[in-house]
Short mmCIF file of C-alpha atoms in Angstrom, two decimals:
data_model
loop_
_atom_site.label_atom_id
_atom_site.label_comp_id
_atom_site.label_asym_id
_atom_site.label_seq_id
_atom_site.Cartn_x
_atom_site.Cartn_y
_atom_site.Cartn_z
CA MET P 464 118.91 31.23 -70.19
CA ASP P 465 119.96 27.57 -70.02
CA LYS P 466 123.62 27.20 -71.00
CA ASN P 467 122.79 23.95 -72.86
CA ASN P 468 120.25 25.49 -75.23
CA TYR P 469 121.30 26.06 -78.84
CA VAL P 470 119.47 27.12 -82.01
CA LEU P 471 120.07 25.94 -85.57
CA ILE P 472 118.57 28.28 -88.15
CA MET P 473 118.19 26.61 -91.55
CA ALA P 474 119.09 29.17 -94.21
CA GLY P 475 120.33 27.25 -97.22
CA GLY P 476 117.27 27.13 -99.50
CA VAL P 477 116.79 28.87 -102.83
CA GLY P 478 113.15 29.95 -102.35
CA SER P 479 112.34 29.43 -106.02
CA ARG P 480 108.60 29.97 -105.51
CA PHE P 481 109.35 33.62 -104.69
CA TRP P 482 110.85 34.31 -108.11
CA PRO P 483 111.77 36.88 -109.35
CA LYS P 484 112.64 38.50 -105.99
CA SER P 485 114.28 35.30 -104.76
CA ARG P 486 117.15 34.20 -107.00
CA ASN P 487 119.82 31.56 -106.65
CA HIS P 488 122.45 34.18 -105.76
CA PHE P 489 120.18 36.03 -103.28
CA PRO P 490 117.33 33.80 -102.01
CA LYS P 491 114.28 34.86 -100.05
CA GLN P 492 115.67 34.41 -96.52
CA PHE P 493 118.00 37.36 -97.22
CA LEU P 494 115.21 39.58 -98.58
CA ASP P 495 113.00 42.13 -96.84
CA ILE P 496 109.91 40.30 -98.10
CA LEU P 497 107.65 41.77 -95.37
CA GLY P 498 108.72 45.39 -95.92
CA THR P 499 109.99 45.81 -92.34
CA GLY P 500 113.53 46.94 -93.19
CA ARG P 501 114.84 43.53 -92.05
CA SER P 502 115.32 40.28 -93.93
CA LEU P 503 113.44 37.14 -92.93
CA LEU P 504 116.74 35.73 -91.63
CA GLN P 505 117.32 38.82 -89.47
CA ILE P 506 113.80 38.61 -88.05
CA THR P 507 114.27 34.91 -87.22
CA TYR P 508 117.67 35.56 -85.60
CA GLU P 509 116.29 38.37 -83.43
CA ARG P 510 113.39 36.12 -82.37
CA PHE P 511 115.79 33.47 -81.08
CA LEU P 512 117.90 35.99 -79.15
CA LYS P 513 115.00 35.85 -76.66
CA LEU P 514 115.85 32.18 -76.12
CA CYS P 515 119.64 32.02 -75.99
CA PRO P 516 122.70 34.27 -76.46
CA ALA P 517 123.99 35.01 -79.95
CA SER P 518 126.98 32.72 -79.31
CA HIS P 519 124.58 29.74 -79.12
CA ILE P 520 122.88 30.42 -82.46
CA PHE P 521 124.28 28.55 -85.46
CA ILE P 522 123.30 29.12 -89.07
CA VAL P 523 123.04 26.14 -91.41
CA THR P 524 123.50 27.44 -94.95
CA ASN P 525 125.04 26.65 -98.30
CA SER P 526 128.67 27.69 -98.62
CA GLN P 527 127.80 30.25 -101.31
CA TYR P 528 125.72 32.25 -98.80
CA SER P 529 128.24 32.45 -95.94
CA ASP P 530 129.22 36.07 -96.68
CA LEU P 531 125.56 37.11 -96.90
CA VAL P 532 124.84 35.57 -93.48
CA LEU P 533 127.79 37.31 -91.83
CA GLU P 534 126.83 40.61 -93.48
CA GLN P 535 123.24 40.45 -92.22
CA LEU P 536 123.65 39.03 -88.70
CA ASP P 537 125.36 41.11 -86.04
CA GLY P 538 127.00 38.90 -83.43
CA ILE P 539 127.46 35.81 -85.60
CA SER P 540 131.05 34.68 -86.18
CA PRO P 541 132.36 32.46 -89.01
CA GLU P 542 132.66 29.64 -86.46
CA GLN P 543 128.87 29.70 -86.08
CA LEU P 544 128.26 28.96 -89.76
CA ILE P 545 127.53 25.34 -90.61
CA CYS P 546 128.18 25.43 -94.35
CA GLU P 547 126.91 22.72 -96.69
CA PRO P 548 129.15 22.23 -99.74
CA SER P 549 126.19 20.66 -101.57
CA ARG P 550 122.39 20.52 -101.27
CA ASN P 551 121.51 17.08 -99.90
CA ASN P 552 118.18 17.92 -98.21
CA THR P 553 117.64 18.36 -94.46
CA ALA P 554 118.71 15.04 -92.90
CA PRO P 555 122.44 15.43 -93.67
CA CYS P 556 122.59 19.05 -92.52
CA VAL P 557 120.76 18.21 -89.28
CA ALA P 558 123.15 15.30 -88.74
CA TYR P 559 126.20 17.48 -89.38
CA ALA P 560 124.95 20.14 -86.97
CA ALA P 561 124.06 17.58 -84.28
CA PHE P 562 127.52 15.97 -84.33
CA LYS P 563 129.25 19.35 -84.38
CA LEU P 564 127.29 20.70 -81.42
CA ALA P 565 127.50 17.44 -79.47
CA ALA P 566 131.28 17.74 -79.80
CA LEU P 567 131.04 21.29 -78.49
CA ASN P 568 128.66 20.42 -75.64
CA PRO P 569 127.56 16.80 -75.08
CA GLU P 570 124.43 18.08 -73.28
CA ALA P 571 123.42 20.42 -76.10
CA ASN P 572 119.64 20.82 -76.43
CA LEU P 573 118.74 21.97 -79.95
CA VAL P 574 116.02 23.96 -81.64
CA VAL P 575 115.97 23.47 -85.42
CA ALA P 576 113.92 26.05 -87.32
CA PRO P 577 113.61 27.51 -90.81
CA SER P 578 114.93 31.01 -91.45
CA ASP P 579 112.03 32.25 -93.55
CA HIS P 580 108.79 31.73 -91.64
CA PHE P 581 106.36 34.39 -90.42
CA ILE P 582 105.39 34.30 -86.73
CA GLN P 583 102.92 36.90 -85.55
CA TYR P 584 102.84 36.12 -81.80
CA GLU P 585 106.47 35.68 -80.84
CA ALA P 586 105.85 35.48 -77.07
CA ILE P 587 103.64 32.40 -77.54
CA PHE P 588 106.21 30.88 -79.89
CA VAL P 589 109.04 31.31 -77.36
CA GLU P 590 106.84 29.89 -74.58
CA LYS P 591 106.12 26.73 -76.62
CA ILE P 592 109.81 26.32 -77.49
CA LEU P 593 110.78 26.59 -73.81
CA THR P 594 108.17 23.94 -72.93
CA ALA P 595 109.69 21.63 -75.55
CA LEU P 596 113.26 22.30 -74.37
CA THR P 597 112.30 21.42 -70.80
CA TYR P 598 110.71 18.18 -71.98
CA THR P 599 113.61 17.10 -74.22
CA ALA P 600 116.14 17.90 -71.50
CA GLN P 601 114.41 15.29 -69.32
CA HIS P 602 113.43 12.67 -71.92
CA GLU P 603 114.98 11.07 -74.99
CA ALA P 604 112.24 12.60 -77.10
CA LEU P 605 112.08 14.24 -80.50
CA VAL P 606 109.58 17.10 -80.36
CA THR P 607 108.01 19.10 -83.16
CA LEU P 608 105.77 22.14 -82.91
CA GLY P 609 102.49 21.50 -84.72
CA ILE P 610 100.37 24.38 -85.96
CA SER P 611 96.67 24.26 -85.12
CA PRO P 612 95.06 24.33 -88.60
CA THR P 613 92.71 27.20 -89.42
CA ARG P 614 91.52 25.81 -92.76
CA PRO P 615 91.68 22.55 -94.77
CA ASP P 616 94.96 23.46 -96.46
CA THR P 617 96.33 21.02 -99.05
CA GLY P 618 99.77 22.66 -99.18
CA TYR P 619 101.07 21.34 -95.85
CA GLY P 620 101.90 17.95 -94.42
CA TYR P 621 99.93 17.03 -91.29
CA ILE P 622 100.79 15.54 -87.90
CA GLN P 623 98.28 13.13 -86.39
CA TYR P 624 98.60 13.06 -82.62
CA GLY P 625 97.17 10.86 -79.88
CA GLN P 626 97.65 10.47 -76.15
CA GLU P 627 98.82 13.37 -73.97
CA SER P 628 102.21 12.60 -72.40
CA GLU P 629 102.49 15.67 -70.22
CA LYS P 630 100.38 18.79 -70.11
CA GLY P 631 100.26 20.19 -73.65
CA ILE P 632 102.63 17.54 -75.09
CA TYR P 633 101.19 14.70 -77.19
CA LYS P 634 102.49 11.48 -78.70
CA VAL P 635 102.66 11.62 -82.48
CA GLU P 636 100.79 8.75 -84.13
CA LYS P 637 101.69 9.45 -87.75
CA PHE P 638 102.99 12.05 -90.17
CA ARG P 639 100.67 12.51 -93.14
CA GLU P 640 101.66 13.70 -96.60
CA LYS P 641 99.96 16.72 -98.19
CA PRO P 642 96.30 15.65 -98.54
CA ASN P 643 93.64 16.38 -101.11
CA LEU P 644 90.87 18.77 -100.10
CA SER P 645 88.36 16.18 -98.89
CA THR P 646 91.02 14.48 -96.74
CA ALA P 647 92.15 17.84 -95.31
CA MET P 648 88.53 18.63 -94.41
CA GLU P 649 88.28 15.28 -92.63
CA TYR P 650 91.47 16.04 -90.69
CA LEU P 651 89.97 19.29 -89.40
CA LYS P 652 86.74 17.53 -88.48
CA GLU P 653 88.60 14.86 -86.46
CA GLY P 654 90.42 17.56 -84.49
CA ASN P 655 93.69 15.75 -83.75
CA TYR P 656 95.68 16.91 -86.76
CA LEU P 657 98.24 19.72 -86.97
CA TRP P 658 100.19 21.36 -89.77
CA ASN P 659 103.81 20.24 -89.91
CA ALA P 660 105.85 23.45 -89.64
CA GLY P 661 109.30 21.84 -89.69
CA ILE P 662 110.27 23.20 -86.27
CA PHE P 663 112.06 20.57 -84.16
CA ILE P 664 113.42 20.39 -80.61
CA TRP P 665 115.69 17.63 -79.29
CA LYS P 666 118.94 16.89 -77.50
CA ALA P 667 121.91 16.47 -79.84
CA LYS P 668 122.55 12.98 -78.47
CA SER P 669 118.86 12.02 -78.96
CA ILE P 670 118.84 12.86 -82.67
CA ILE P 671 122.25 11.17 -83.09
CA HIS P 672 120.82 8.03 -81.48
CA ALA P 673 117.80 8.22 -83.82
CA LEU P 674 120.09 8.58 -86.83
CA LYS P 675 122.05 5.51 -85.74
CA LYS P 676 118.84 3.50 -85.47
CA HIS P 677 116.93 4.73 -88.53
CA ALA P 678 119.51 6.28 -90.92
CA SER P 679 122.72 4.43 -90.19
CA SER P 680 124.55 5.49 -93.37
CA ILE P 681 124.10 9.17 -92.49
CA HIS P 682 125.02 8.51 -88.86
CA ASP P 683 128.19 6.61 -89.76
CA LEU P 684 129.33 9.19 -92.28
CA PHE P 685 129.16 12.08 -89.82
CA GLU P 686 130.34 10.02 -86.84
CA SER P 687 133.56 9.42 -88.78
CA GLY P 688 134.27 13.13 -88.47
CA ASN P 689 134.18 13.28 -84.65
CA ALA P 690 137.91 13.96 -84.45
CA TYR P 691 137.56 17.04 -86.68
CA TYR P 692 134.48 18.96 -85.48
CA ASN P 693 135.27 22.46 -84.20
CA HIS P 694 138.88 22.08 -85.39
CA PRO P 695 140.57 23.40 -88.55
CA GLU P 696 140.30 19.96 -90.18
CA GLU P 697 136.48 20.10 -90.09
CA ARG P 698 136.14 22.05 -93.32
CA ASP P 699 138.20 19.64 -95.38
CA PHE P 700 136.35 16.62 -93.95
CA ILE P 701 132.93 18.15 -94.71
CA ASP P 702 133.88 19.29 -98.21
CA LYS P 703 134.97 15.74 -99.08
CA LYS P 704 132.36 13.67 -97.27
CA TYR P 705 129.18 15.79 -97.17
CA PRO P 706 128.35 15.50 -100.91
CA THR P 707 128.34 11.69 -100.55
CA ALA P 708 125.50 11.77 -97.97
CA PRO P 709 122.06 10.48 -99.06
CA ASN P 710 119.67 13.14 -100.33
CA ILE P 711 116.79 12.76 -97.89
CA SER P 712 114.69 14.95 -95.61
CA ILE P 713 114.74 14.65 -91.82
CA ASP P 714 111.00 13.89 -92.01
CA TYR P 715 111.53 10.78 -94.14
CA ALA P 716 114.78 9.70 -92.48
CA ILE P 717 113.72 10.06 -88.84
CA MET P 718 110.37 11.65 -88.01
CA GLU P 719 108.32 9.07 -89.94
CA GLN P 720 110.37 6.18 -88.51
CA ALA P 721 111.07 6.85 -84.84
CA ASP P 722 108.68 5.91 -82.03
CA ASN P 723 109.67 8.68 -79.60
CA ILE P 724 108.12 11.60 -81.49
CA PHE P 725 105.98 14.14 -79.63
CA THR P 726 104.22 17.33 -80.66
CA ILE P 727 103.06 20.52 -79.00
CA PRO P 728 99.95 22.03 -80.63
CA ALA P 729 100.39 25.77 -81.04
CA ASP P 730 98.79 28.82 -82.55
CA PHE P 731 101.19 31.74 -82.87
CA GLY P 732 100.12 33.27 -86.17
CA TRP P 733 102.35 31.10 -88.35
CA SER P 734 102.91 31.07 -92.09
CA ASP P 735 105.71 29.34 -93.96
CA LEU P 736 105.75 32.23 -96.47
CA GLY P 737 106.27 29.60 -99.13
CA THR P 738 104.55 31.47 -101.96
CA TRP P 739 103.43 34.93 -103.02
CA ALA P 740 99.87 33.94 -102.07
CA SER P 741 100.93 33.02 -98.53
CA LEU P 742 102.73 36.37 -98.23
CA HIS P 743 99.56 38.11 -99.40
CA GLU P 744 97.62 36.28 -96.73
CA SER P 745 100.05 37.25 -93.93
CA ALA P 746 100.91 40.84 -94.85
CA ASP P 747 99.02 44.07 -94.12
CA LYS P 748 96.54 45.00 -96.87
CA ASP P 749 94.93 48.19 -98.08
CA GLY P 750 91.16 48.71 -98.28
CA SER P 751 90.98 46.77 -101.53
CA GLY P 752 92.86 43.76 -100.21
CA ASN P 753 96.12 44.67 -101.95
CA VAL P 754 99.63 44.19 -100.54
CA ILE P 755 101.73 46.92 -102.14
CA SER P 756 105.44 47.67 -102.01
CA ALA P 757 106.08 50.57 -104.39
CA LYS P 758 107.26 54.17 -104.10
CA GLN P 759 105.72 55.55 -107.31
CA ILE P 760 102.45 53.93 -108.26
CA ASN P 761 99.08 54.90 -109.73
CA LEU P 762 96.64 52.10 -108.91
CA LYS P 763 93.01 51.90 -109.98
CA GLU P 764 90.28 49.24 -109.95
CA THR P 765 92.74 46.68 -108.59
CA GLN P 766 92.04 44.33 -105.72
CA ASN P 767 93.23 41.21 -103.86
CA SER P 768 96.65 41.51 -105.48
CA ILE P 769 100.27 41.62 -104.36
CA ILE P 770 102.38 44.25 -106.11
CA GLN P 771 106.11 44.87 -105.69
CA ILE P 772 107.72 47.52 -107.88
CA ASN P 773 111.31 48.75 -107.69
CA SER P 774 111.54 52.14 -105.95
CA ASP P 775 113.08 53.88 -108.99
CA LYS P 776 110.29 52.78 -111.34
CA LEU P 777 106.94 54.45 -111.98
CA ALA P 778 104.06 51.98 -112.23
CA VAL P 779 100.56 52.56 -113.62
CA ILE P 780 98.20 49.64 -112.99
CA ARG P 781 94.47 49.29 -113.59
CA GLY P 782 91.92 46.50 -113.62
CA LEU P 783 93.68 43.61 -111.89
CA ASP P 784 91.98 41.17 -109.53
CA ASN P 785 93.85 38.46 -107.63
CA PHE P 786 97.19 38.98 -109.41
CA ILE P 787 100.89 38.87 -108.57
CA VAL P 788 102.94 41.72 -110.04
CA VAL P 789 106.65 41.66 -109.16
CA ASP P 790 109.29 43.77 -110.87
CA ASP P 791 112.89 42.93 -110.03
CA GLY P 792 116.06 43.66 -111.98
CA ASN P 793 116.02 41.81 -115.28
CA ALA P 794 112.67 40.08 -114.69
CA LEU P 795 109.00 41.00 -114.49
CA LEU P 796 106.28 38.65 -113.22
CA ILE P 797 102.57 39.25 -113.88
CA TYR P 798 100.55 36.15 -113.02
CA PRO P 799 97.16 35.13 -111.60
CA LYS P 800 97.60 34.48 -107.88
CA ASP P 801 95.46 31.35 -107.92
CA GLN P 802 97.70 29.80 -110.58
CA GLU P 803 101.05 30.56 -108.98
CA GLN P 804 101.89 26.86 -108.63
CA GLU P 805 102.79 27.02 -112.33
CA ILE P 806 105.44 29.71 -111.90
CA LYS P 807 108.27 27.39 -110.82
CA GLU P 808 108.02 25.31 -114.01
CA VAL P 809 107.58 28.39 -116.21
CA VAL P 810 110.76 29.92 -114.77
CA LYS P 811 112.63 26.64 -115.31
CA THR P 812 111.59 26.69 -118.97
CA MET P 813 112.58 30.35 -119.32
CA ALA P 814 116.00 29.63 -117.82
CA GLU P 815 116.57 26.80 -120.32
CA THR P 816 115.62 29.17 -123.14
CA TYR P 817 117.27 32.42 -122.05
CA GLY P 818 119.94 31.41 -119.52
CA ASN P 819 120.38 30.66 -115.81
CA HIS P 820 121.16 34.30 -114.95
CA TYR P 821 117.40 34.80 -114.79
CA VAL P 822 116.93 32.37 -111.88
#
């Protein structure tokens, strides 16, 4: 294992599209969504132990989740938590982490990855990451893993790539926003488009240089803390300064601006597990196409549905097709799977009516 390799696991999101299992106080990365006995964060952490020692894995999370992270991850110390005092999107937290790790090791080579994605073929994933780390160690390049699309999906952003730089590594021509169906079909037909999975690889000093060039206000804010990183004064500096950072994603701030972006096309059985429908697609199903997590259930004439019932509750269900049924604590969700994009707004309205303790 290269002593300069580090991993940043992004674990600060709320996961509102997985309501009611995912709540503000206990979001989806801390849940056993896949029914494996391990949370998505634990699965992600164990995956990266194949790449570097536990001491080189840092968790970027909101301050309110720090105890949850330490409770779930064996081998992670409080010093490895990069805690955001506010939610300012991904560019500020990437900047904070880059400056902190550059202060720790000026030659730090970083992998930035979400905590809540499903990866079926982990050996292929690790192989692609190692290829990217080798490339970024030798070049001032910002690399992203692109997922070879299997369908014209309108729920993902796309990466358009061009000339091959080295074997299996391609220059990125443009990042594309989520397309409509006809555009997505055209992307698949052209053959040089990938899904943007939000998995990045770069040297700490390369992303800091890119921030200076393309997002100077973010760069200058976090550069002003160089005297404090990895010292007791760091917390006070971050608590005061971090909330003043612009609210902007790393895609908008850097990836769509820089000219040294490269991608590695990959197919390792990836899903962002962003919605109940995507979980249904990724998880094991019974003979009727159902994904069921329930201890006491009588199910008849039900198909293509995802059903999660608390273990102490008896459920009798008949006659559903393509539905989401999720029972959790003080909330019950029963909704057509193909209309789940409405759930986020419905929950927001319910919270305004009945109180935020439901979200």
